[in-house]
Amino acid sequence: MFAFIARRLAIAVPTLLLLVIFSFLLMHAAPGGPFTSERGLPPAVLANLNAKYGLDQPMWRQMVNYVWGIVAHFDFGPSFIYKDRTVNEIIAQGFPVTLTYGAISFAVAVVVGVGLGVSAAIWHNSWLDYLAVGISIGAQVLPNFVMAPILVLVFTLWLGWLPGGGWEGGQWQYVIMPVIALSTSFMASIARITRSSMLEVLNSNHIRTAKAKGLPMRKVILRHALKPAMLPVVSYLGPAFVTMITGSVVVDMYFSTGGIGKAFVDSALNRDYAVMMGVTILVGTLTVLFNLLVDVLYAWIDPKIRY
């Protein structure tokens, strides 16, 4: 297992390097630049700005300097739009916010989704099964860009129970609606996957043998059925966790949480290359790490899997 983890980490380095190179080339291949606008700057001012940020250098030199800054100093450089602010500062300000409500959303989606899926499979074709499937379908057809304005309309404008936006240090009343908006669609997918996998496991031979030996149903579920049923769920949790932790653009924009999603959108609109690259590298790194974690969990859940 340790050799497998070492190999995956060794592969992750060139993978992230290729991600940086292709992202860098694609952004610079687009027409325009961070200092071009409808009004246009005088040529002398534009030349000074390009010289200050190194944009007047050849493309290969810009790329080498950028990669060297990340490898040697873990420095993503200064922002082209936000004066006197670096990309590291922007990420350090927005990422903790996104990490907070993303982790809570992930926990809610897993606990509720797995609970609904397991309950629906155990009491198959009962009212609980129909209720769980109905909740899953309803949550699936209401993605976060639909759920967010509905939550604001109901709980803020109509009922006045919760604030419609802001963060205020992560107080609970500011966290509830972002968590609901971000977790519902993932919860529905987890519930559907868990239900299908659990139904397949419950009809397998080793479960029938455990029942024939007279084991209580609770022990049959917890000891023999739950772990193998979680294999498809774990494979889905890797990319889902990265998506929720890195934040939802819709959640950040609707609820004004100050997370990293808004900074990413603003950087794309303003052609702020440095911020876009920093967030892209962050997402890529988290994707590689959590996919590695999913592979390790696979081997722990199913001892037959050996790397």
mmCIF file of C-alpha atoms in Angstrom:
data_model
loop_
_atom_site.group_PDB
_atom_site.id
_atom_site.type_symbol
_atom_site.label_atom_id
_atom_site.label_comp_id
_atom_site.label_asym_id
_atom_site.label_seq_id
_atom_site.Cartn_x
_atom_site.Cartn_y
_atom_site.Cartn_z
ATOM 1 C CA MET A 1 0.000 0.000 0.000
ATOM 2 C CA PHE A 2 2.796 2.429 0.845
ATOM 3 C CA ALA A 3 4.451 1.716 -2.504
ATOM 4 C CA PHE A 4 1.146 2.393 -4.254
ATOM 5 C CA ILE A 5 0.723 5.724 -2.437
ATOM 6 C CA ALA A 6 4.304 6.714 -3.292
ATOM 7 C CA ARG A 7 3.753 5.895 -6.971
ATOM 8 C CA ARG A 8 0.529 7.889 -7.085
ATOM 9 C CA LEU A 9 2.186 10.885 -5.455
ATOM 10 C CA ALA A 10 5.062 10.618 -7.923
ATOM 11 C CA ILE A 11 2.583 10.619 -10.808
ATOM 12 C CA ALA A 12 0.757 13.598 -9.291
ATOM 13 C CA VAL A 13 3.752 15.910 -9.772
ATOM 14 C CA PRO A 14 3.935 15.675 -13.598
ATOM 15 C CA THR A 15 0.124 15.662 -13.730
ATOM 16 C CA LEU A 16 -0.062 18.999 -11.920
ATOM 17 C CA LEU A 17 2.797 20.336 -14.039
ATOM 18 C CA LEU A 18 0.901 19.504 -17.228
ATOM 19 C CA LEU A 19 -2.210 21.121 -15.728
ATOM 20 C CA VAL A 20 -0.264 24.323 -15.077
ATOM 21 C CA ILE A 21 1.256 24.374 -18.582
ATOM 22 C CA PHE A 22 -1.993 23.751 -20.464
ATOM 23 C CA SER A 23 -3.957 26.207 -18.309
ATOM 24 C CA PHE A 24 -1.256 28.833 -18.797
ATOM 25 C CA LEU A 25 -1.214 28.394 -22.572
ATOM 26 C CA LEU A 26 -5.018 28.369 -22.911
ATOM 27 C CA MET A 27 -5.485 31.569 -20.915
ATOM 28 C CA HIS A 28 -2.772 33.430 -22.797
ATOM 29 C CA ALA A 29 -4.080 32.161 -26.146
ATOM 30 C CA ALA A 30 -7.377 33.996 -25.635
ATOM 31 C CA PRO A 31 -7.514 37.474 -27.211
ATOM 32 C CA GLY A 32 -7.060 40.494 -24.992
ATOM 33 C CA GLY A 33 -5.354 40.760 -21.654
ATOM 34 C CA PRO A 34 -5.830 41.907 -18.053
ATOM 35 C CA PHE A 35 -5.161 45.551 -18.935
ATOM 36 C CA THR A 36 -7.209 45.794 -22.124
ATOM 37 C CA SER A 37 -10.644 47.383 -21.903
ATOM 38 C CA GLU A 38 -13.169 49.205 -24.059
ATOM 39 C CA ARG A 39 -11.600 52.598 -23.388
ATOM 40 C CA GLY A 40 -8.077 51.368 -23.848
ATOM 41 C CA LEU A 41 -4.936 52.598 -22.103
ATOM 42 C CA PRO A 42 -2.294 54.792 -23.708
ATOM 43 C CA PRO A 43 0.460 52.678 -25.282
ATOM 44 C CA ALA A 44 3.093 53.967 -22.842
ATOM 45 C CA VAL A 45 0.950 53.100 -19.790
ATOM 46 C CA LEU A 46 0.109 49.672 -21.196
ATOM 47 C CA ALA A 47 3.789 48.993 -21.874
ATOM 48 C CA ASN A 48 4.722 49.951 -18.311
ATOM 49 C CA LEU A 49 2.042 47.673 -16.852
ATOM 50 C CA ASN A 50 3.133 44.746 -19.013
ATOM 51 C CA ALA A 51 6.749 45.326 -17.996
ATOM 52 C CA LYS A 52 5.820 45.493 -14.297
ATOM 53 C CA TYR A 53 4.054 42.131 -14.347
ATOM 54 C CA GLY A 54 6.426 40.486 -16.832
ATOM 55 C CA LEU A 55 3.856 40.212 -19.603
ATOM 56 C CA ASP A 56 6.285 41.709 -22.121
ATOM 57 C CA GLN A 57 8.565 38.682 -21.863
ATOM 58 C CA PRO A 58 8.380 35.680 -24.213
ATOM 59 C CA MET A 59 5.745 33.132 -23.361
ATOM 60 C CA TRP A 60 8.205 30.413 -22.405
ATOM 61 C CA ARG A 61 10.018 32.723 -19.989
ATOM 62 C CA GLN A 62 6.755 33.763 -18.334
ATOM 63 C CA MET A 63 5.845 30.109 -17.872
ATOM 64 C CA VAL A 64 9.262 29.169 -16.459
ATOM 65 C CA ASN A 65 9.183 32.078 -14.005
ATOM 66 C CA TYR A 66 5.661 31.192 -12.897
ATOM 67 C CA VAL A 67 6.414 27.487 -12.356
ATOM 68 C CA TRP A 68 9.669 28.320 -10.548
ATOM 69 C CA GLY A 69 7.836 30.703 -8.224
ATOM 70 C CA ILE A 70 5.373 27.954 -7.284
ATOM 71 C CA VAL A 71 7.979 25.218 -6.835
ATOM 72 C CA ALA A 72 10.601 27.278 -5.018
ATOM 73 C CA HIS A 73 8.496 29.663 -2.936
ATOM 74 C CA PHE A 74 4.876 28.426 -3.257
ATOM 75 C CA ASP A 75 4.107 31.883 -4.598
ATOM 76 C CA PHE A 76 1.329 32.340 -7.163
ATOM 77 C CA GLY A 77 2.360 35.915 -7.823
ATOM 78 C CA PRO A 78 0.498 39.217 -7.550
ATOM 79 C CA SER A 79 -3.024 39.811 -8.744
ATOM 80 C CA PHE A 80 -3.285 41.829 -11.950
ATOM 81 C CA ILE A 81 -6.550 43.478 -10.926
ATOM 82 C CA TYR A 82 -6.555 43.740 -7.124
ATOM 83 C CA LYS A 83 -3.841 46.239 -6.267
ATOM 84 C CA ASP A 84 -1.369 45.413 -3.504
ATOM 85 C CA ARG A 85 -2.802 41.911 -3.109
ATOM 86 C CA THR A 86 -1.229 38.587 -3.977
ATOM 87 C CA VAL A 87 -2.998 35.451 -5.138
ATOM 88 C CA ASN A 88 -1.922 33.699 -1.944
ATOM 89 C CA GLU A 89 -3.724 36.355 0.103
ATOM 90 C CA ILE A 90 -6.891 36.082 -1.987
ATOM 91 C CA ILE A 91 -6.953 32.282 -1.644
ATOM 92 C CA ALA A 92 -6.137 32.473 2.084
ATOM 93 C CA GLN A 93 -9.093 34.822 2.570
ATOM 94 C CA GLY A 94 -11.698 32.931 0.533
ATOM 95 C CA PHE A 95 -10.721 29.288 0.870
ATOM 96 C CA PRO A 96 -11.406 28.923 4.653
ATOM 97 C CA VAL A 97 -14.954 30.161 4.077
ATOM 98 C CA THR A 98 -15.491 27.719 1.240
ATOM 99 C CA LEU A 99 -13.840 24.929 3.214
ATOM 100 C CA THR A 100 -16.184 25.503 6.154
ATOM 101 C CA TYR A 101 -19.537 25.319 4.402
ATOM 102 C CA GLY A 102 -18.203 22.802 1.861
ATOM 103 C CA ALA A 103 -17.147 20.351 4.581
ATOM 104 C CA ILE A 104 -20.460 20.776 6.407
ATOM 105 C CA SER A 105 -22.346 20.244 3.138
ATOM 106 C CA PHE A 106 -20.341 17.109 2.440
ATOM 107 C CA ALA A 107 -21.078 15.680 5.884
ATOM 108 C CA VAL A 108 -24.795 16.442 5.542
ATOM 109 C CA ALA A 109 -24.966 14.943 2.044
ATOM 110 C CA VAL A 110 -23.205 11.738 3.112
ATOM 111 C CA VAL A 111 -25.126 11.180 6.344
ATOM 112 C CA VAL A 112 -28.571 11.967 4.908
ATOM 113 C CA GLY A 113 -27.906 10.348 1.522
ATOM 114 C CA VAL A 114 -26.536 7.093 2.934
ATOM 115 C CA GLY A 115 -29.305 6.991 5.552
ATOM 116 C CA LEU A 116 -32.024 7.420 2.947
ATOM 117 C CA GLY A 117 -30.462 4.890 0.596
ATOM 118 C CA VAL A 118 -29.967 2.216 3.235
ATOM 119 C CA SER A 119 -33.475 2.710 4.651
ATOM 120 C CA ALA A 120 -35.029 2.517 1.196
ATOM 121 C CA ALA A 121 -33.173 -0.706 0.423
ATOM 122 C CA ILE A 122 -33.995 -2.420 3.727
ATOM 123 C CA TRP A 123 -37.706 -1.581 3.514
ATOM 124 C CA HIS A 124 -37.922 -2.076 -0.246
ATOM 125 C CA ASN A 125 -41.306 -1.265 -1.852
ATOM 126 C CA SER A 126 -42.639 0.190 1.390
ATOM 127 C CA TRP A 127 -43.842 3.719 2.077
ATOM 128 C CA LEU A 128 -40.372 4.578 3.396
ATOM 129 C CA ASP A 129 -38.813 3.438 0.131
ATOM 130 C CA TYR A 130 -41.241 5.553 -1.890
ATOM 131 C CA LEU A 131 -40.643 8.538 0.395
ATOM 132 C CA ALA A 132 -36.862 8.248 0.117
ATOM 133 C CA VAL A 133 -37.017 7.913 -3.674
ATOM 134 C CA GLY A 134 -39.374 10.876 -3.880
ATOM 135 C CA ILE A 135 -37.072 13.045 -1.777
ATOM 136 C CA SER A 136 -34.086 12.003 -3.890
ATOM 137 C CA ILE A 137 -35.820 12.782 -7.170
ATOM 138 C CA GLY A 138 -37.089 16.106 -5.854
ATOM 139 C CA ALA A 139 -33.624 17.111 -4.666
ATOM 140 C CA GLN A 140 -32.042 15.940 -7.919
ATOM 141 C CA VAL A 141 -34.258 18.136 -10.088
ATOM 142 C CA LEU A 142 -33.510 21.191 -7.928
ATOM 143 C CA PRO A 143 -29.822 21.991 -8.517
ATOM 144 C CA ASN A 144 -28.103 24.638 -6.433
ATOM 145 C CA PHE A 145 -28.746 27.462 -8.895
ATOM 146 C CA VAL A 146 -32.484 26.763 -8.472
ATOM 147 C CA MET A 147 -32.416 25.880 -4.789
ATOM 148 C CA ALA A 148 -30.492 29.008 -3.732
ATOM 149 C CA PRO A 149 -33.032 31.633 -4.910
ATOM 150 C CA ILE A 150 -35.916 29.485 -3.606
ATOM 151 C CA LEU A 151 -34.330 29.376 -0.158
ATOM 152 C CA VAL A 152 -33.794 33.134 -0.162
ATOM 153 C CA LEU A 153 -37.360 33.729 -1.334
ATOM 154 C CA VAL A 154 -38.927 31.491 1.323
ATOM 155 C CA PHE A 155 -36.746 31.839 4.414
ATOM 156 C CA THR A 156 -35.636 35.464 3.949
ATOM 157 C CA LEU A 157 -38.300 37.374 2.053
ATOM 158 C CA TRP A 158 -41.437 35.480 3.095
ATOM 159 C CA LEU A 159 -40.680 34.136 6.578
ATOM 160 C CA GLY A 160 -37.800 36.402 7.624
ATOM 161 C CA TRP A 161 -36.115 33.597 9.575
ATOM 162 C CA LEU A 162 -32.634 33.691 8.032
ATOM 163 C CA PRO A 163 -30.407 36.388 6.528
ATOM 164 C CA GLY A 164 -30.243 36.342 2.743
ATOM 165 C CA GLY A 165 -26.472 36.655 2.516
ATOM 166 C CA GLY A 166 -23.197 37.339 4.223
ATOM 167 C CA TRP A 167 -20.912 35.250 6.385
ATOM 168 C CA GLU A 168 -20.186 37.057 9.679
ATOM 169 C CA GLY A 169 -17.476 34.659 10.779
ATOM 170 C CA GLY A 170 -19.501 31.538 9.984
ATOM 171 C CA GLN A 171 -22.402 32.065 12.377
ATOM 172 C CA TRP A 172 -24.961 29.275 12.123
ATOM 173 C CA GLN A 173 -27.756 31.423 10.683
ATOM 174 C CA TYR A 174 -25.487 32.391 7.763
ATOM 175 C CA VAL A 175 -24.392 28.806 7.122
ATOM 176 C CA ILE A 176 -27.751 27.010 6.956
ATOM 177 C CA MET A 177 -28.938 28.085 3.507
ATOM 178 C CA PRO A 178 -25.567 27.717 1.723
ATOM 179 C CA VAL A 179 -25.250 24.210 3.153
ATOM 180 C CA ILE A 180 -28.771 23.228 2.042
ATOM 181 C CA ALA A 181 -28.288 24.680 -1.437
ATOM 182 C CA LEU A 182 -24.941 22.953 -1.924
ATOM 183 C CA SER A 183 -25.721 19.557 -0.404
ATOM 184 C CA THR A 184 -29.184 18.674 -1.753
ATOM 185 C CA SER A 185 -28.240 17.508 -5.258
ATOM 186 C CA PHE A 186 -25.236 15.538 -3.973
ATOM 187 C CA MET A 187 -27.380 14.015 -1.244
ATOM 188 C CA ALA A 188 -29.854 12.822 -3.866
ATOM 189 C CA SER A 189 -27.130 11.180 -5.954
ATOM 190 C CA ILE A 190 -25.621 9.467 -2.898
ATOM 191 C CA ALA A 191 -29.064 8.182 -1.851
ATOM 192 C CA ARG A 192 -29.775 6.699 -5.284
ATOM 193 C CA ILE A 193 -26.344 5.038 -5.535
ATOM 194 C CA THR A 194 -26.591 3.668 -1.981
ATOM 195 C CA ARG A 195 -30.078 2.265 -2.545
ATOM 196 C CA SER A 196 -29.126 0.464 -5.770
ATOM 197 C CA SER A 197 -25.903 -0.930 -4.309
ATOM 198 C CA MET A 198 -27.543 -2.025 -1.062
ATOM 199 C CA LEU A 199 -30.346 -3.833 -2.911
ATOM 200 C CA GLU A 200 -27.766 -5.738 -4.944
ATOM 201 C CA VAL A 201 -25.766 -6.695 -1.844
ATOM 202 C CA LEU A 202 -28.850 -7.763 0.125
ATOM 203 C CA ASN A 203 -29.692 -10.261 -2.631
ATOM 204 C CA SER A 204 -26.200 -11.804 -2.661
ATOM 205 C CA ASN A 205 -25.330 -15.275 -1.369
ATOM 206 C CA HIS A 206 -23.330 -14.288 1.711
ATOM 207 C CA ILE A 207 -26.245 -12.191 3.015
ATOM 208 C CA ARG A 208 -28.642 -15.105 2.599
ATOM 209 C CA THR A 209 -26.159 -17.317 4.444
ATOM 210 C CA ALA A 210 -25.905 -14.821 7.310
ATOM 211 C CA LYS A 211 -29.690 -14.685 7.576
ATOM 212 C CA ALA A 212 -29.901 -18.484 7.487
ATOM 213 C CA LYS A 213 -27.504 -18.676 10.438
ATOM 214 C CA GLY A 214 -29.958 -16.629 12.477
ATOM 215 C CA LEU A 215 -27.988 -13.407 12.772
ATOM 216 C CA PRO A 216 -30.066 -10.359 13.708
ATOM 217 C CA MET A 217 -30.885 -8.091 10.805
ATOM 218 C CA ARG A 218 -28.986 -5.237 12.433
ATOM 219 C CA LYS A 219 -25.754 -7.269 12.480
ATOM 220 C CA VAL A 220 -26.340 -8.478 8.939
ATOM 221 C CA ILE A 221 -26.620 -4.896 7.718
ATOM 222 C CA LEU A 222 -23.761 -3.408 9.729
ATOM 223 C CA ARG A 223 -21.249 -6.267 9.494
ATOM 224 C CA HIS A 224 -21.900 -7.881 6.142
ATOM 225 C CA ALA A 225 -23.915 -5.590 3.859
ATOM 226 C CA LEU A 226 -22.910 -1.999 4.556
ATOM 227 C CA LYS A 227 -19.212 -2.131 3.691
ATOM 228 C CA PRO A 228 -19.517 -3.787 0.243
ATOM 229 C CA ALA A 229 -22.500 -1.565 -0.549
ATOM 230 C CA MET A 230 -20.355 1.518 0.079
ATOM 231 C CA LEU A 231 -17.887 0.779 -2.746
ATOM 232 C CA PRO A 232 -19.860 2.603 -5.492
ATOM 233 C CA VAL A 233 -20.632 5.399 -3.047
ATOM 234 C CA VAL A 234 -16.967 5.919 -2.182
ATOM 235 C CA SER A 235 -16.061 6.191 -5.861
ATOM 236 C CA TYR A 236 -18.583 9.015 -6.182
ATOM 237 C CA LEU A 237 -17.501 10.786 -2.988
ATOM 238 C CA GLY A 238 -14.039 11.682 -4.297
ATOM 239 C CA PRO A 239 -15.012 14.173 -7.027
ATOM 240 C CA ALA A 240 -18.100 15.224 -5.056
ATOM 241 C CA PHE A 241 -15.960 16.163 -2.059
ATOM 242 C CA VAL A 242 -13.602 18.213 -4.231
ATOM 243 C CA THR A 243 -16.547 20.016 -5.822
ATOM 244 C CA MET A 244 -18.082 20.928 -2.487
ATOM 245 C CA ILE A 245 -14.810 21.838 -0.762
ATOM 246 C CA THR A 246 -13.588 24.070 -3.562
ATOM 247 C CA GLY A 247 -16.940 25.780 -3.387
ATOM 248 C CA SER A 248 -19.853 26.425 -5.638
ATOM 249 C CA VAL A 249 -19.823 29.546 -7.738
ATOM 250 C CA VAL A 250 -23.600 29.771 -7.444
ATOM 251 C CA VAL A 251 -23.535 29.547 -3.650
ATOM 252 C CA ASP A 252 -20.858 32.225 -3.362
ATOM 253 C CA MET A 253 -22.645 34.538 -5.747
ATOM 254 C CA TYR A 254 -26.166 34.124 -4.334
ATOM 255 C CA PHE A 255 -25.306 34.257 -0.642
ATOM 256 C CA SER A 256 -22.266 36.590 -0.820
ATOM 257 C CA THR A 257 -20.269 34.311 1.461
ATOM 258 C CA GLY A 258 -16.921 35.670 0.307
ATOM 259 C CA GLY A 259 -15.710 32.227 -0.727
ATOM 260 C CA ILE A 260 -13.225 31.374 -3.399
ATOM 261 C CA GLY A 261 -15.887 30.867 -6.070
ATOM 262 C CA LYS A 262 -16.581 34.576 -6.404
ATOM 263 C CA ALA A 263 -12.865 35.338 -6.724
ATOM 264 C CA PHE A 264 -12.620 32.765 -9.510
ATOM 265 C CA VAL A 265 -15.560 34.268 -11.422
ATOM 266 C CA ASP A 266 -14.242 37.802 -11.014
ATOM 267 C CA SER A 267 -10.801 36.730 -12.198
ATOM 268 C CA ALA A 268 -12.293 35.118 -15.304
ATOM 269 C CA LEU A 269 -14.297 38.255 -16.133
ATOM 270 C CA ASN A 270 -11.334 40.560 -15.471
ATOM 271 C CA ARG A 271 -8.756 38.335 -17.175
ATOM 272 C CA ASP A 272 -6.772 38.099 -13.952
ATOM 273 C CA TYR A 273 -4.457 35.300 -15.059
ATOM 274 C CA ALA A 274 -2.735 34.857 -11.710
ATOM 275 C CA VAL A 275 -5.919 34.298 -9.675
ATOM 276 C CA MET A 276 -7.359 31.913 -12.272
ATOM 277 C CA MET A 277 -4.158 29.896 -12.265
ATOM 278 C CA GLY A 278 -4.007 29.801 -8.477
ATOM 279 C CA VAL A 279 -7.559 28.505 -8.099
ATOM 280 C CA THR A 280 -7.062 26.012 -10.947
ATOM 281 C CA ILE A 281 -3.948 24.584 -9.324
ATOM 282 C CA LEU A 282 -5.739 24.396 -5.967
ATOM 283 C CA VAL A 283 -8.640 22.449 -7.481
ATOM 284 C CA GLY A 284 -6.268 20.149 -9.378
ATOM 285 C CA THR A 285 -4.229 19.392 -6.258
ATOM 286 C CA LEU A 286 -7.325 18.610 -4.202
ATOM 287 C CA THR A 287 -8.648 16.361 -6.983
ATOM 288 C CA VAL A 288 -5.448 14.316 -7.081
ATOM 289 C CA LEU A 289 -5.254 13.981 -3.286
ATOM 290 C CA PHE A 290 -8.875 12.974 -2.759
ATOM 291 C CA ASN A 291 -8.822 10.482 -5.625
ATOM 292 C CA LEU A 292 -5.819 8.920 -3.892
ATOM 293 C CA LEU A 293 -7.811 8.852 -0.646
ATOM 294 C CA VAL A 294 -10.690 7.117 -2.440
ATOM 295 C CA ASP A 295 -8.333 4.400 -3.711
ATOM 296 C CA VAL A 296 -7.021 3.822 -0.189
ATOM 297 C CA LEU A 297 -10.577 3.610 1.170
ATOM 298 C CA TYR A 298 -11.389 1.054 -1.534
ATOM 299 C CA ALA A 299 -8.652 -1.237 -0.234
ATOM 300 C CA TRP A 300 -9.815 -0.759 3.363
ATOM 301 C CA ILE A 301 -13.471 -1.479 2.605
ATOM 302 C CA ASP A 302 -12.812 -4.461 0.325
ATOM 303 C CA PRO A 303 -9.767 -6.526 1.420
ATOM 304 C CA LYS A 304 -9.844 -8.340 -1.937
ATOM 305 C CA ILE A 305 -8.522 -5.172 -3.581
ATOM 306 C CA ARG A 306 -4.730 -5.082 -3.551
ATOM 307 C CA TYR A 307 -2.581 -2.520 -5.289
#
